[in-house]
Amino acid sequence: DVKVTQSSRYLVKRTGEKVFLECVQDMDHENMFWYRQDPGLGLRLIYFSYDVKMKEKGDIPEGYSVSREKKERFSLILESASTNQTSMYLCASSTSGTGRPYNEQFFGPGTRLTVL
Amino acid sequence: AQKITQTQPGMFVQEKEAVTLDCTYDTSDPSYGLFWYKQPSSGEMIFLIYQGSYDQQNATEGRYSLNFQKARKSANLVISASQLGDSAMYFCAMAQNTGANSKLTFGKGITLSVRP
């Protein structure tokens, strides 16, 4: 089974702190994604990566950066956390290699981040 | 720009009955993929079913089927023989026309409650 793990289920940080959210997948997937989920807004894409050291902005990249130094690991970084970044953060991964035109994403359990 | 619309605020269904969750989409791309995910209260996103825009038949996966009406741009999820464990949030999503490593655009979700 595909397994996507995230470093923390719950995290509490203070305004201005630098925050690292880690995501690891064990299925050799090429693609990795970071979303945030807020009530009434669904999931919104922050950043994604198609390959090691590659990154692309999603719909709401402001205030975030990412790092992908190894294929299995995709990190989301909040350079200076703010209260409006309090949210549920979901990591996902997908393969490009099924031969199907589009492939499903597999999600981690999520990190609920609170910024005080 | 792509858009996914899920307008039902909350749905209730009696155990063992069927229920339809609505999803409409808007895209100018001829090629796209449609996905449904389930998110129980534990928070994990679970992939349910996929429909490609060029697929001739409606997708089915066990008790889940997708009522795909291309001309109407709708992709409704049908759950047959509802179970108490089906109580969850359900998200419709669409992949852009960028191939197998596509990112997903999500709707805002629908809450389903199954009554015993």
PDB file of C-alpha atoms in Angstrom:
ATOM      1  CA  ASP A   1       0.000   0.000   0.000  1.00  0.00           C
ATOM      2  CA  VAL A   2       1.057   3.548  -0.683  1.00  0.00           C
ATOM      3  CA  LYS A   3       2.031   5.303   2.466  1.00  0.00           C
ATOM      4  CA  VAL A   4       2.388   9.031   2.859  1.00  0.00           C
ATOM      5  CA  THR A   5       3.498  10.208   6.265  1.00  0.00           C
ATOM      6  CA  GLN A   6       3.657  13.675   7.740  1.00  0.00           C
ATOM      7  CA  SER A   7       5.964  14.635  10.558  1.00  0.00           C
ATOM      8  CA  SER A   8       3.306  15.845  12.986  1.00  0.00           C
ATOM      9  CA  ARG A   9      -0.462  15.513  13.425  1.00  0.00           C
ATOM     10  CA  TYR A  10      -0.693  18.633  15.548  1.00  0.00           C
ATOM     11  CA  LEU A  11       1.672  21.588  15.758  1.00  0.00           C
ATOM     12  CA  VAL A  12       1.487  24.851  17.700  1.00  0.00           C
ATOM     13  CA  LYS A  13       3.842  27.695  16.771  1.00  0.00           C
ATOM     14  CA  ARG A  14       4.180  31.376  17.541  1.00  0.00           C
ATOM     15  CA  THR A  15       3.878  34.248  15.104  1.00  0.00           C
ATOM     16  CA  GLY A  16       7.178  34.911  13.357  1.00  0.00           C
ATOM     17  CA  GLU A  17       8.606  31.440  13.878  1.00  0.00           C
ATOM     18  CA  LYS A  18      10.037  29.462  10.982  1.00  0.00           C
ATOM     19  CA  VAL A  19       7.999  26.272  10.557  1.00  0.00           C
ATOM     20  CA  PHE A  20       8.932  23.096   8.718  1.00  0.00           C
ATOM     21  CA  LEU A  21       6.327  20.531   7.713  1.00  0.00           C
ATOM     22  CA  GLU A  22       7.794  17.290   6.443  1.00  0.00           C
ATOM     23  CA  CYS A  23       6.209  14.745   4.136  1.00  0.00           C
ATOM     24  CA  VAL A  24       7.607  11.368   3.125  1.00  0.00           C
ATOM     25  CA  GLN A  25       6.192   8.839   0.668  1.00  0.00           C
ATOM     26  CA  ASP A  26       7.409   5.287   0.237  1.00  0.00           C
ATOM     27  CA  MET A  27       6.160   4.385  -3.237  1.00  0.00           C
ATOM     28  CA  ASP A  28       8.773   6.077  -5.410  1.00  0.00           C
ATOM     29  CA  HIS A  29       6.217   8.581  -6.706  1.00  0.00           C
ATOM     30  CA  GLU A  30       7.481  11.325  -8.974  1.00  0.00           C
ATOM     31  CA  ASN A  31       4.931  13.935  -7.969  1.00  0.00           C
ATOM     32  CA  MET A  32       4.321  15.507  -4.579  1.00  0.00           C
ATOM     33  CA  PHE A  33       1.883  18.189  -3.478  1.00  0.00           C
ATOM     34  CA  TRP A  34       1.126  20.440  -0.517  1.00  0.00           C
ATOM     35  CA  TYR A  35      -2.425  21.650   0.170  1.00  0.00           C
ATOM     36  CA  ARG A  36      -4.080  23.581   2.914  1.00  0.00           C
ATOM     37  CA  GLN A  37      -7.644  22.869   3.924  1.00  0.00           C
ATOM     38  CA  ASP A  38      -9.915  25.430   5.549  1.00  0.00           C
ATOM     39  CA  PRO A  39     -13.625  25.059   6.400  1.00  0.00           C
ATOM     40  CA  GLY A  40     -15.849  26.038   3.501  1.00  0.00           C
ATOM     41  CA  LEU A  41     -12.908  26.446   1.113  1.00  0.00           C
ATOM     42  CA  GLY A  42     -12.018  22.867   0.272  1.00  0.00           C
ATOM     43  CA  LEU A  43      -8.391  22.027  -0.508  1.00  0.00           C
ATOM     44  CA  ARG A  44      -6.174  24.645  -2.063  1.00  0.00           C
ATOM     45  CA  LEU A  45      -2.850  23.835  -3.673  1.00  0.00           C
ATOM     46  CA  ILE A  46       0.175  25.622  -2.241  1.00  0.00           C
ATOM     47  CA  TYR A  47       3.115  24.075  -4.130  1.00  0.00           C
ATOM     48  CA  PHE A  48       3.880  20.927  -6.063  1.00  0.00           C
ATOM     49  CA  SER A  49       6.903  19.133  -7.415  1.00  0.00           C
ATOM     50  CA  TYR A  50       7.335  16.844 -10.417  1.00  0.00           C
ATOM     51  CA  ASP A  51      10.879  15.810  -9.660  1.00  0.00           C
ATOM     52  CA  VAL A  52      13.750  16.220  -7.263  1.00  0.00           C
ATOM     53  CA  LYS A  53      14.798  19.856  -6.903  1.00  0.00           C
ATOM     54  CA  MET A  54      11.860  20.981  -9.031  1.00  0.00           C
ATOM     55  CA  LYS A  55       8.963  22.999  -7.703  1.00  0.00           C
ATOM     56  CA  GLU A  56       5.964  24.807  -9.082  1.00  0.00           C
ATOM     57  CA  LYS A  57       3.677  27.339  -7.467  1.00  0.00           C
ATOM     58  CA  GLY A  58       0.112  26.349  -6.838  1.00  0.00           C
ATOM     59  CA  ASP A  59      -2.845  28.617  -6.276  1.00  0.00           C
ATOM     60  CA  ILE A  60      -1.796  30.126  -2.934  1.00  0.00           C
ATOM     61  CA  PRO A  61       2.026  30.100  -2.644  1.00  0.00           C
ATOM     62  CA  GLU A  62       2.389  33.413  -0.819  1.00  0.00           C
ATOM     63  CA  GLY A  63       4.069  33.039   2.541  1.00  0.00           C
ATOM     64  CA  TYR A  64       5.306  29.503   1.791  1.00  0.00           C
ATOM     65  CA  SER A  65       8.308  27.843   0.224  1.00  0.00           C
ATOM     66  CA  VAL A  66       9.187  24.194  -0.429  1.00  0.00           C
ATOM     67  CA  SER A  67      12.170  21.939  -0.724  1.00  0.00           C
ATOM     68  CA  ARG A  68      12.592  18.603  -2.449  1.00  0.00           C
ATOM     69  CA  GLU A  69      16.159  17.339  -2.098  1.00  0.00           C
ATOM     70  CA  LYS A  70      15.212  13.663  -2.258  1.00  0.00           C
ATOM     71  CA  LYS A  71      12.520  11.959  -4.286  1.00  0.00           C
ATOM     72  CA  GLU A  72      10.654  10.640  -1.273  1.00  0.00           C
ATOM     73  CA  ARG A  73      10.636  13.823   0.798  1.00  0.00           C
ATOM     74  CA  PHE A  74       8.827  17.131   0.216  1.00  0.00           C
ATOM     75  CA  SER A  75       9.036  19.866   2.827  1.00  0.00           C
ATOM     76  CA  LEU A  76       6.791  22.866   3.266  1.00  0.00           C
ATOM     77  CA  ILE A  77       8.360  25.891   4.927  1.00  0.00           C
ATOM     78  CA  LEU A  78       6.637  28.833   6.526  1.00  0.00           C
ATOM     79  CA  GLU A  79       9.429  31.416   6.676  1.00  0.00           C
ATOM     80  CA  SER A  80       7.659  33.594   9.228  1.00  0.00           C
ATOM     81  CA  ALA A  81       4.456  32.048  10.494  1.00  0.00           C
ATOM     82  CA  SER A  82       1.382  34.235  10.765  1.00  0.00           C
ATOM     83  CA  THR A  83      -2.004  33.622  12.377  1.00  0.00           C
ATOM     84  CA  ASN A  84      -3.710  33.412   8.990  1.00  0.00           C
ATOM     85  CA  GLN A  85      -1.625  30.333   8.273  1.00  0.00           C
ATOM     86  CA  THR A  86      -3.468  28.403  10.959  1.00  0.00           C
ATOM     87  CA  SER A  87      -4.917  25.529   8.986  1.00  0.00           C
ATOM     88  CA  MET A  88      -4.871  21.830   8.168  1.00  0.00           C
ATOM     89  CA  TYR A  89      -1.968  21.001   5.845  1.00  0.00           C
ATOM     90  CA  LEU A  90      -2.192  17.929   3.637  1.00  0.00           C
ATOM     91  CA  CYS A  91       0.601  16.354   1.655  1.00  0.00           C
ATOM     92  CA  ALA A  92      -0.053  14.080  -1.316  1.00  0.00           C
ATOM     93  CA  SER A  93       1.888  12.099  -3.879  1.00  0.00           C
ATOM     94  CA  SER A  94       1.139  10.511  -7.225  1.00  0.00           C
ATOM     95  CA  THR A  95       2.867   8.534  -9.907  1.00  0.00           C
ATOM     96  CA  SER A  96       3.161   9.451 -13.554  1.00  0.00           C
ATOM     97  CA  GLY A  97       3.591   5.915 -14.694  1.00  0.00           C
ATOM     98  CA  THR A  98       0.286   4.074 -14.886  1.00  0.00           C
ATOM     99  CA  GLY A  99      -0.379   4.720 -18.561  1.00  0.00           C
ATOM    100  CA  ARG A 100      -3.648   6.362 -17.634  1.00  0.00           C
ATOM    101  CA  PRO A 101      -3.989  10.028 -18.658  1.00  0.00           C
ATOM    102  CA  TYR A 102      -4.574  11.153 -15.065  1.00  0.00           C
ATOM    103  CA  ASN A 103      -3.616   9.512 -11.783  1.00  0.00           C
ATOM    104  CA  GLU A 104      -5.035   9.756  -8.310  1.00  0.00           C
ATOM    105  CA  GLN A 105      -3.146  11.374  -5.492  1.00  0.00           C
ATOM    106  CA  PHE A 106      -2.501   9.589  -2.219  1.00  0.00           C
ATOM    107  CA  PHE A 107      -2.716  11.715   0.887  1.00  0.00           C
ATOM    108  CA  GLY A 108      -1.015  11.801   4.242  1.00  0.00           C
ATOM    109  CA  PRO A 109      -2.955  12.116   7.506  1.00  0.00           C
ATOM    110  CA  GLY A 110      -2.557  15.899   7.661  1.00  0.00           C
ATOM    111  CA  THR A 111      -0.931  18.331  10.071  1.00  0.00           C
ATOM    112  CA  ARG A 112      -3.162  20.678  11.990  1.00  0.00           C
ATOM    113  CA  LEU A 113      -1.069  23.810  12.502  1.00  0.00           C
ATOM    114  CA  THR A 114      -2.042  26.508  14.950  1.00  0.00           C
ATOM    115  CA  VAL A 115      -0.141  29.800  14.900  1.00  0.00           C
ATOM    116  CA  LEU A 116      -0.591  31.886  18.042  1.00  0.00           C
TER     117      LEU A 116
ATOM    118  CA  ALA B   1      -9.767  28.522 -15.469  1.00  0.00           C
ATOM    119  CA  GLN B   2     -11.067  25.330 -13.993  1.00  0.00           C
ATOM    120  CA  LYS B   3     -13.828  25.274 -11.457  1.00  0.00           C
ATOM    121  CA  ILE B   4     -15.508  22.562  -9.427  1.00  0.00           C
ATOM    122  CA  THR B   5     -18.900  23.231  -7.874  1.00  0.00           C
ATOM    123  CA  GLN B   6     -20.431  21.256  -5.046  1.00  0.00           C
ATOM    124  CA  THR B   7     -23.493  23.109  -3.833  1.00  0.00           C
ATOM    125  CA  GLN B   8     -25.205  20.626  -1.517  1.00  0.00           C
ATOM    126  CA  PRO B   9     -24.419  21.885   1.988  1.00  0.00           C
ATOM    127  CA  GLY B  10     -25.154  18.624   3.708  1.00  0.00           C
ATOM    128  CA  MET B  11     -26.845  15.388   2.822  1.00  0.00           C
ATOM    129  CA  PHE B  12     -28.652  12.818   4.914  1.00  0.00           C
ATOM    130  CA  VAL B  13     -29.449   9.261   3.894  1.00  0.00           C
ATOM    131  CA  GLN B  14     -30.969   6.279   5.616  1.00  0.00           C
ATOM    132  CA  GLU B  15     -28.728   3.276   6.059  1.00  0.00           C
ATOM    133  CA  LYS B  16     -28.973   0.818   3.150  1.00  0.00           C
ATOM    134  CA  GLU B  17     -30.421   3.406   0.786  1.00  0.00           C
ATOM    135  CA  ALA B  18     -28.636   4.958  -2.204  1.00  0.00           C
ATOM    136  CA  VAL B  19     -27.497   8.574  -2.290  1.00  0.00           C
ATOM    137  CA  THR B  20     -26.245  10.890  -5.034  1.00  0.00           C
ATOM    138  CA  LEU B  21     -23.687  13.613  -4.358  1.00  0.00           C
ATOM    139  CA  ASP B  22     -23.614  16.323  -6.999  1.00  0.00           C
ATOM    140  CA  CYS B  23     -20.585  17.781  -8.749  1.00  0.00           C
ATOM    141  CA  THR B  24     -20.431  20.105 -11.730  1.00  0.00           C
ATOM    142  CA  TYR B  25     -17.281  21.316 -13.382  1.00  0.00           C
ATOM    143  CA  ASP B  26     -16.195  23.929 -15.829  1.00  0.00           C
ATOM    144  CA  THR B  27     -13.240  23.596 -18.174  1.00  0.00           C
ATOM    145  CA  SER B  28     -12.380  24.457 -21.735  1.00  0.00           C
ATOM    146  CA  ASP B  29      -9.913  21.573 -22.013  1.00  0.00           C
ATOM    147  CA  PRO B  30     -11.188  18.539 -23.963  1.00  0.00           C
ATOM    148  CA  SER B  31      -9.009  16.239 -21.853  1.00  0.00           C
ATOM    149  CA  TYR B  32      -9.488  16.047 -18.102  1.00  0.00           C
ATOM    150  CA  GLY B  33      -9.905  13.612 -15.263  1.00  0.00           C
ATOM    151  CA  LEU B  34     -12.498  13.645 -12.508  1.00  0.00           C
ATOM    152  CA  PHE B  35     -11.964  12.208  -9.037  1.00  0.00           C
ATOM    153  CA  TRP B  36     -13.968  11.692  -5.880  1.00  0.00           C
ATOM    154  CA  TYR B  37     -12.384  11.539  -2.438  1.00  0.00           C
ATOM    155  CA  LYS B  38     -13.810  10.714   0.976  1.00  0.00           C
ATOM    156  CA  GLN B  39     -12.592  12.426   4.135  1.00  0.00           C
ATOM    157  CA  PRO B  40     -13.815  10.855   7.382  1.00  0.00           C
ATOM    158  CA  SER B  41     -13.566  12.715  10.674  1.00  0.00           C
ATOM    159  CA  SER B  42     -10.050  11.315  11.126  1.00  0.00           C
ATOM    160  CA  GLY B  43      -8.951  13.705   8.368  1.00  0.00           C
ATOM    161  CA  GLU B  44      -7.317  11.370   5.860  1.00  0.00           C
ATOM    162  CA  MET B  45      -8.339  11.814   2.224  1.00  0.00           C
ATOM    163  CA  ILE B  46      -9.309   8.499   0.642  1.00  0.00           C
ATOM    164  CA  PHE B  47      -9.484   8.090  -3.123  1.00  0.00           C
ATOM    165  CA  LEU B  48     -12.788   6.551  -4.270  1.00  0.00           C
ATOM    166  CA  ILE B  49     -13.212   6.692  -8.032  1.00  0.00           C
ATOM    167  CA  TYR B  50     -11.839   8.163 -11.257  1.00  0.00           C
ATOM    168  CA  GLN B  51     -13.453   9.100 -14.586  1.00  0.00           C
ATOM    169  CA  GLY B  52     -11.524  10.190 -17.666  1.00  0.00           C
ATOM    170  CA  SER B  53     -13.129  12.646 -20.064  1.00  0.00           C
ATOM    171  CA  TYR B  54     -12.678  10.210 -22.963  1.00  0.00           C
ATOM    172  CA  ASP B  55     -13.904   7.148 -21.096  1.00  0.00           C
ATOM    173  CA  GLN B  56     -16.913   5.667 -22.859  1.00  0.00           C
ATOM    174  CA  GLN B  57     -18.479   4.112 -19.788  1.00  0.00           C
ATOM    175  CA  ASN B  58     -19.278   5.465 -16.371  1.00  0.00           C
ATOM    176  CA  ALA B  59     -16.760   4.407 -13.747  1.00  0.00           C
ATOM    177  CA  THR B  60     -17.726   1.980 -10.992  1.00  0.00           C
ATOM    178  CA  GLU B  61     -15.813   0.828  -7.895  1.00  0.00           C
ATOM    179  CA  GLY B  62     -17.764  -1.481  -5.630  1.00  0.00           C
ATOM    180  CA  ARG B  63     -20.637   0.504  -4.101  1.00  0.00           C
ATOM    181  CA  TYR B  64     -19.439   3.700  -5.782  1.00  0.00           C
ATOM    182  CA  SER B  65     -20.383   4.731  -9.285  1.00  0.00           C
ATOM    183  CA  LEU B  66     -19.916   7.948 -11.154  1.00  0.00           C
ATOM    184  CA  ASN B  67     -22.810   9.355 -13.183  1.00  0.00           C
ATOM    185  CA  PHE B  68     -20.788  11.185 -15.842  1.00  0.00           C
ATOM    186  CA  GLN B  69     -22.786  13.498 -18.092  1.00  0.00           C
ATOM    187  CA  LYS B  70     -20.244  15.223 -20.280  1.00  0.00           C
ATOM    188  CA  ALA B  71     -22.611  17.568 -22.107  1.00  0.00           C
ATOM    189  CA  ARG B  72     -23.978  18.814 -18.800  1.00  0.00           C
ATOM    190  CA  LYS B  73     -20.484  18.893 -17.259  1.00  0.00           C
ATOM    191  CA  SER B  74     -21.597  16.899 -14.257  1.00  0.00           C
ATOM    192  CA  ALA B  75     -19.904  14.035 -12.442  1.00  0.00           C
ATOM    193  CA  ASN B  76     -22.189  12.930  -9.644  1.00  0.00           C
ATOM    194  CA  LEU B  77     -21.126  10.256  -7.179  1.00  0.00           C
ATOM    195  CA  VAL B  78     -23.668   7.552  -6.430  1.00  0.00           C
ATOM    196  CA  ILE B  79     -23.225   5.481  -3.285  1.00  0.00           C
ATOM    197  CA  SER B  80     -25.428   2.407  -3.174  1.00  0.00           C
ATOM    198  CA  ALA B  81     -26.518   0.596  -0.017  1.00  0.00           C
ATOM    199  CA  SER B  82     -25.224   3.287   2.335  1.00  0.00           C
ATOM    200  CA  GLN B  83     -23.414   2.219   5.481  1.00  0.00           C
ATOM    201  CA  LEU B  84     -22.829   4.086   8.719  1.00  0.00           C
ATOM    202  CA  GLY B  85     -19.145   4.231   7.836  1.00  0.00           C
ATOM    203  CA  ASP B  86     -19.978   6.288   4.755  1.00  0.00           C
ATOM    204  CA  SER B  87     -20.620   9.307   6.982  1.00  0.00           C
ATOM    205  CA  ALA B  88     -17.876  11.707   5.926  1.00  0.00           C
ATOM    206  CA  MET B  89     -17.005  14.720   3.818  1.00  0.00           C
ATOM    207  CA  TYR B  90     -16.855  14.029   0.062  1.00  0.00           C
ATOM    208  CA  PHE B  91     -14.788  16.038  -2.383  1.00  0.00           C
ATOM    209  CA  CYS B  92     -14.979  16.165  -6.159  1.00  0.00           C
ATOM    210  CA  ALA B  93     -11.764  17.114  -7.980  1.00  0.00           C
ATOM    211  CA  MET B  94     -10.558  17.642 -11.530  1.00  0.00           C
ATOM    212  CA  ALA B  95      -7.138  17.248 -13.112  1.00  0.00           C
ATOM    213  CA  GLN B  96      -5.822  19.781 -15.587  1.00  0.00           C
ATOM    214  CA  ASN B  97      -4.803  18.886 -19.103  1.00  0.00           C
ATOM    215  CA  THR B  98      -1.126  18.445 -18.285  1.00  0.00           C
ATOM    216  CA  GLY B  99      -0.883  14.698 -18.219  1.00  0.00           C
ATOM    217  CA  ALA B 100      -0.263  12.033 -15.652  1.00  0.00           C
ATOM    218  CA  ASN B 101       1.461  14.327 -13.170  1.00  0.00           C
ATOM    219  CA  SER B 102      -1.436  16.749 -13.087  1.00  0.00           C
ATOM    220  CA  LYS B 103      -2.444  18.782 -10.117  1.00  0.00           C
ATOM    221  CA  LEU B 104      -6.028  18.625  -8.864  1.00  0.00           C
ATOM    222  CA  THR B 105      -8.588  21.367  -8.354  1.00  0.00           C
ATOM    223  CA  PHE B 106     -11.009  20.504  -5.554  1.00  0.00           C
ATOM    224  CA  GLY B 107     -14.583  21.490  -4.822  1.00  0.00           C
ATOM    225  CA  LYS B 108     -15.572  22.700  -1.384  1.00  0.00           C
ATOM    226  CA  GLY B 109     -16.986  19.345  -0.376  1.00  0.00           C
ATOM    227  CA  ILE B 110     -20.280  17.857   0.768  1.00  0.00           C
ATOM    228  CA  THR B 111     -21.010  16.402   4.192  1.00  0.00           C
ATOM    229  CA  LEU B 112     -22.872  13.110   4.150  1.00  0.00           C
ATOM    230  CA  SER B 113     -24.549  11.721   7.254  1.00  0.00           C
ATOM    231  CA  VAL B 114     -25.920   8.190   7.240  1.00  0.00           C
ATOM    232  CA  ARG B 115     -28.766   7.556   9.661  1.00  0.00           C
ATOM    233  CA  PRO B 116     -29.263   4.124  11.256  1.00  0.00           C
TER     234      PRO B 116
END
